[in-house]
Each structure stands twice: as structure tokens, then as C-alpha cells.
Amino acid sequence: MDGVFKQLPALIRASLEGDKRTVELSALSIIRRVKKENPQLSSELAEIITTYSAGAPLTRSMGIEPPPVDKESFMSLVNISDYSTFDETVILDDQIEKSIKQFVKERELITKLIASGVKPPNSILFYGPPGVGKTLISKYIAHCLSLPLITLDLSSAISSYLGKTGQNLKKVLDYGKNSPSVLLLDEFDAVAKKRDDPSDLGELKRIVNVLLKELEEWPTHSIVIGATNHPEFLDKAIWRRFDMKIEIDFPYEKQRFELWNLNLNNEFVQIENQIIRAIAKAVEQISPSDIKQICEYVLRQVIVEDSDPVKLLITKIKEVYDGDSSSFNKLMSVALKENYGNELSQAKIGGLLGISASTVNHHLKSIKK
């Protein structure tokens, strides 16, 4: 117990000065020291750390605690959202889903972890192409943990005035730490770039240094999420500050099928599974966001113009397909033949794709070779 007594002066001093972070760190240290000799005390201390600020209202969006603003423009530096009701379907790769569920489970068992002297995870870095669901997963995590989602507003945070961007970012970080919440730093590479830019005047280095310090000392009751489309731009030291680093890539074929099916089939449109499976197989490098936009376009045209949904869908996909139309037609010809077999003739495949039966025949033969 000698180690515990030695920490009391610092603990009391920090309490009187309102230094919540030092109080928390001291308490965590005490928990680790007493957990074997006095498990009941360690559990009580863990419960206090877990819930000490949970009694405060979590609805800053209700105006109880105004969000930070830029002094020059008076614009809010964050957007605050309540996702207690969440009606979006999240379709993830199995491994990513497992990681997210593990993170949520560990956050739900935060008291047990702290009582055991183990630091609960409180930070995630999502990286991957645009539109793959990094923001959606952040919303989902906030929903699962019944926490408000605070999103950094880069348009108001980044300033042309020297030193202002760093000051604004510090305000946002302090705000996110103040009570239980999920702070999302979207487009994270804009404020966490590598510190080796020779044209930088020092502002970038100061910002990254602020981030490194804040992430190192992030309180257990809050979560910080960084999301970036350009992980190659991030400072190397930033990576080490996150408990979890999760790459969110374009969806696999199984996910693509589920996404197309989810966003297309409703009371207005019913498209056969064989066609959706063929599209999911043929079109690989496509994000959930793009799938949703294409499906919404098709649904609007079907409702307003009474268009043929299948031909409209294929035409729209061709427009956004990352490759030439001949390559797309070949992949779709093969995928449709695989899914339908002899039920769909080459002439009908050609009709769906807007090409001749002989071209379909050529595509099928070239694959067999």
C-alpha cells in the first residue's frame, strides 16, 4: 500500500485544481496496485471512473453546453448528432464486423477492465477509399454505446491565420474529452499530416504535436475516431496513438450482393436475385455509397418515368464503371450465364446489356479460352 500513499498528494492536488485527467490516471494506478489485495475497492474505484461524468447530460446538442466556435467567424467547430435511434443497415466484412463488435463489447465492460487494471480501448483509426462506410460505422458505434457523436467541422476549424487552426483543434479536442462522447475527426489527414513538409512554417508540426499529446492522454470515458481516405499522408507517430487501426476497403462480392439487394428491392422494384448476383460479381471496385446512389437513381426513374429497372440499372452502372464498356459487357455476360445457365439465351443477355447476341457469344468464348 506504500505506493498508494505516495500517490495521495498528487491525487488531492489534481482534484483541487480540477485536473480530471491526472485524477483519472492516479486512480487507474491505484486500482492496479490494490486489485489483488482488495478487489472490492478496485471495483468501486473502477465504477467511479466509469460513471463519474455519465451522470451529466449527454445531450450537448440540446444546448446544455454550447459547442466551441471559431473566434473570427463565430461558426461552430463541430456538428453534434444523436444516434439513439439508428435505422441504417450496416453491412460489413466478417473480420471488420468482428473487430467493431469486440471494441463495443470492451467499451460496455469498461468497469470490469478498469477494475482489473486494464486500460479499455478508446481510439480507432479508420482508413480506406471514399464512400466505404467509415462515417457510417462511427455513427453505428455511437448508437451502440448510446453516446452523442461529435464531428469536427473542417471548413470552420481550418483557418488562414497563423496558429488559429491549432487553437481551434485544441478547442474541439477539449470539448470531446469533457464528457462521454464519440469524437469523429473526419478527413483526419488534413490535420495529422507528416511533419516532413519543407514548405511548412511550423503550423503543421504544432498541430500534429497537439494531436499526439491529446491522443496519448485521451480519457477513458470518451472515444476518439480518426477517419481518412489517405493513410499515406498521416504522420507515422499518429498511427501508434490509436488502439485499433482498421482498413475499410471496397466490399467483397457477398457484401456487394447484400448492398444491391438491400437498396434495390422494395414495393416499387423487384429485381431477380440472379441479376443482382451477376452485378455483384462483375462490378468489384464500387463503394457502398456509390451503390446506394445508383439504386436511388433507379428507384426515382422507375417511380417517375415507369422505366425498366434492370436496363436502367445496367445503363447507370456502365456510366460509373471503372473500365471500358467492352470489359464490363464481357464480365456481365459471363456472370449472367453462370447465374442463369440455359434459362437465359445469348440474345436476351445481349438485350439486357445493349449489345448483339454475336458479341455475347464472342465474350463467352473468349473466357472459355
Short mmCIF file of N, CA and C in Angstrom, two decimals, residues 260 264 269 271 279 294-319 328 351-353:
data_model
loop_
_atom_site.label_atom_id
_atom_site.label_comp_id
_atom_site.label_asym_id
_atom_site.label_seq_id
_atom_site.Cartn_x
_atom_site.Cartn_y
_atom_site.Cartn_z
N TRP A 260 -26.63 -4.32 -52.89
CA TRP A 260 -27.51 -4.11 -54.05
C TRP A 260 -28.94 -4.55 -53.71
N LEU A 264 -32.14 -1.98 -53.55
CA LEU A 264 -32.98 -2.03 -54.76
C LEU A 264 -34.39 -2.55 -54.50
N VAL A 269 -39.87 -1.85 -56.82
CA VAL A 269 -38.96 -2.57 -57.71
C VAL A 269 -38.65 -3.95 -57.14
N ILE A 271 -36.12 -6.97 -58.49
CA ILE A 271 -35.17 -7.46 -59.49
C ILE A 271 -34.70 -8.84 -59.06
N ILE A 279 -24.38 -8.78 -61.15
CA ILE A 279 -23.83 -7.43 -60.99
C ILE A 279 -22.82 -7.42 -59.85
N ILE A 294 -26.67 4.84 -56.97
CA ILE A 294 -27.18 4.23 -58.20
C ILE A 294 -28.58 3.69 -57.99
N CYS A 295 -28.78 3.00 -56.88
CA CYS A 295 -30.09 2.41 -56.58
C CYS A 295 -31.16 3.49 -56.39
N GLU A 296 -30.81 4.57 -55.73
CA GLU A 296 -31.76 5.66 -55.54
C GLU A 296 -32.16 6.29 -56.87
N TYR A 297 -31.18 6.41 -57.76
CA TYR A 297 -31.46 6.94 -59.11
C TYR A 297 -32.44 6.02 -59.84
N VAL A 298 -32.18 4.71 -59.80
CA VAL A 298 -33.05 3.75 -60.47
C VAL A 298 -34.46 3.81 -59.91
N LEU A 299 -34.58 3.84 -58.59
CA LEU A 299 -35.90 3.88 -57.96
C LEU A 299 -36.67 5.13 -58.36
N ARG A 300 -35.97 6.27 -58.39
CA ARG A 300 -36.65 7.53 -58.79
C ARG A 300 -37.17 7.43 -60.22
N GLN A 301 -36.34 6.89 -61.13
CA GLN A 301 -36.74 6.80 -62.53
C GLN A 301 -37.89 5.82 -62.74
N VAL A 302 -37.87 4.74 -61.97
CA VAL A 302 -38.96 3.75 -62.07
C VAL A 302 -40.27 4.37 -61.61
N ILE A 303 -40.21 5.12 -60.50
CA ILE A 303 -41.42 5.72 -59.95
C ILE A 303 -41.93 6.86 -60.83
N VAL A 304 -41.01 7.70 -61.30
CA VAL A 304 -41.42 8.89 -62.05
C VAL A 304 -41.68 8.58 -63.53
N GLU A 305 -40.79 7.79 -64.15
CA GLU A 305 -40.88 7.56 -65.59
C GLU A 305 -41.40 6.17 -65.95
N ASP A 306 -41.59 5.31 -64.96
CA ASP A 306 -42.02 3.93 -65.20
C ASP A 306 -41.03 3.20 -66.10
N SER A 307 -39.73 3.42 -65.86
CA SER A 307 -38.68 2.84 -66.68
C SER A 307 -38.46 1.36 -66.33
N ASP A 308 -37.81 0.64 -67.24
CA ASP A 308 -37.44 -0.75 -67.00
C ASP A 308 -36.29 -0.74 -65.98
N PRO A 309 -36.47 -1.27 -64.77
CA PRO A 309 -35.44 -1.16 -63.72
C PRO A 309 -34.14 -1.87 -64.06
N VAL A 310 -34.21 -3.03 -64.72
CA VAL A 310 -33.00 -3.80 -64.99
C VAL A 310 -32.13 -3.09 -66.02
N LYS A 311 -32.72 -2.68 -67.15
CA LYS A 311 -31.95 -1.99 -68.18
C LYS A 311 -31.42 -0.65 -67.67
N LEU A 312 -32.24 0.03 -66.87
CA LEU A 312 -31.83 1.31 -66.29
C LEU A 312 -30.64 1.11 -65.34
N LEU A 313 -30.73 0.06 -64.54
CA LEU A 313 -29.66 -0.25 -63.58
C LEU A 313 -28.35 -0.54 -64.30
N ILE A 314 -28.41 -1.37 -65.32
CA ILE A 314 -27.20 -1.73 -66.05
C ILE A 314 -26.61 -0.53 -66.78
N THR A 315 -27.47 0.30 -67.35
CA THR A 315 -27.00 1.51 -68.04
C THR A 315 -26.30 2.45 -67.07
N LYS A 316 -26.88 2.62 -65.90
CA LYS A 316 -26.30 3.52 -64.90
C LYS A 316 -24.96 2.98 -64.38
N ILE A 317 -24.89 1.68 -64.18
CA ILE A 317 -23.64 1.09 -63.70
C ILE A 317 -22.54 1.29 -64.73
N LYS A 318 -22.89 1.14 -66.01
CA LYS A 318 -21.91 1.36 -67.08
C LYS A 318 -21.30 2.76 -67.01
N GLU A 319 -22.12 3.74 -66.63
CA GLU A 319 -21.65 5.13 -66.58
C GLU A 319 -20.58 5.32 -65.51
N PHE A 328 -16.79 -4.41 -69.24
CA PHE A 328 -17.98 -4.57 -68.42
C PHE A 328 -18.93 -5.58 -69.05
N GLY A 351 -29.74 -8.28 -75.05
CA GLY A 351 -30.79 -7.29 -74.88
C GLY A 351 -30.64 -6.51 -73.58
N LEU A 352 -30.25 -7.21 -72.51
CA LEU A 352 -30.06 -6.55 -71.21
C LEU A 352 -28.86 -5.60 -71.25
N LEU A 353 -27.81 -6.02 -71.98
CA LEU A 353 -26.57 -5.24 -71.98
C LEU A 353 -26.51 -4.23 -73.11
#
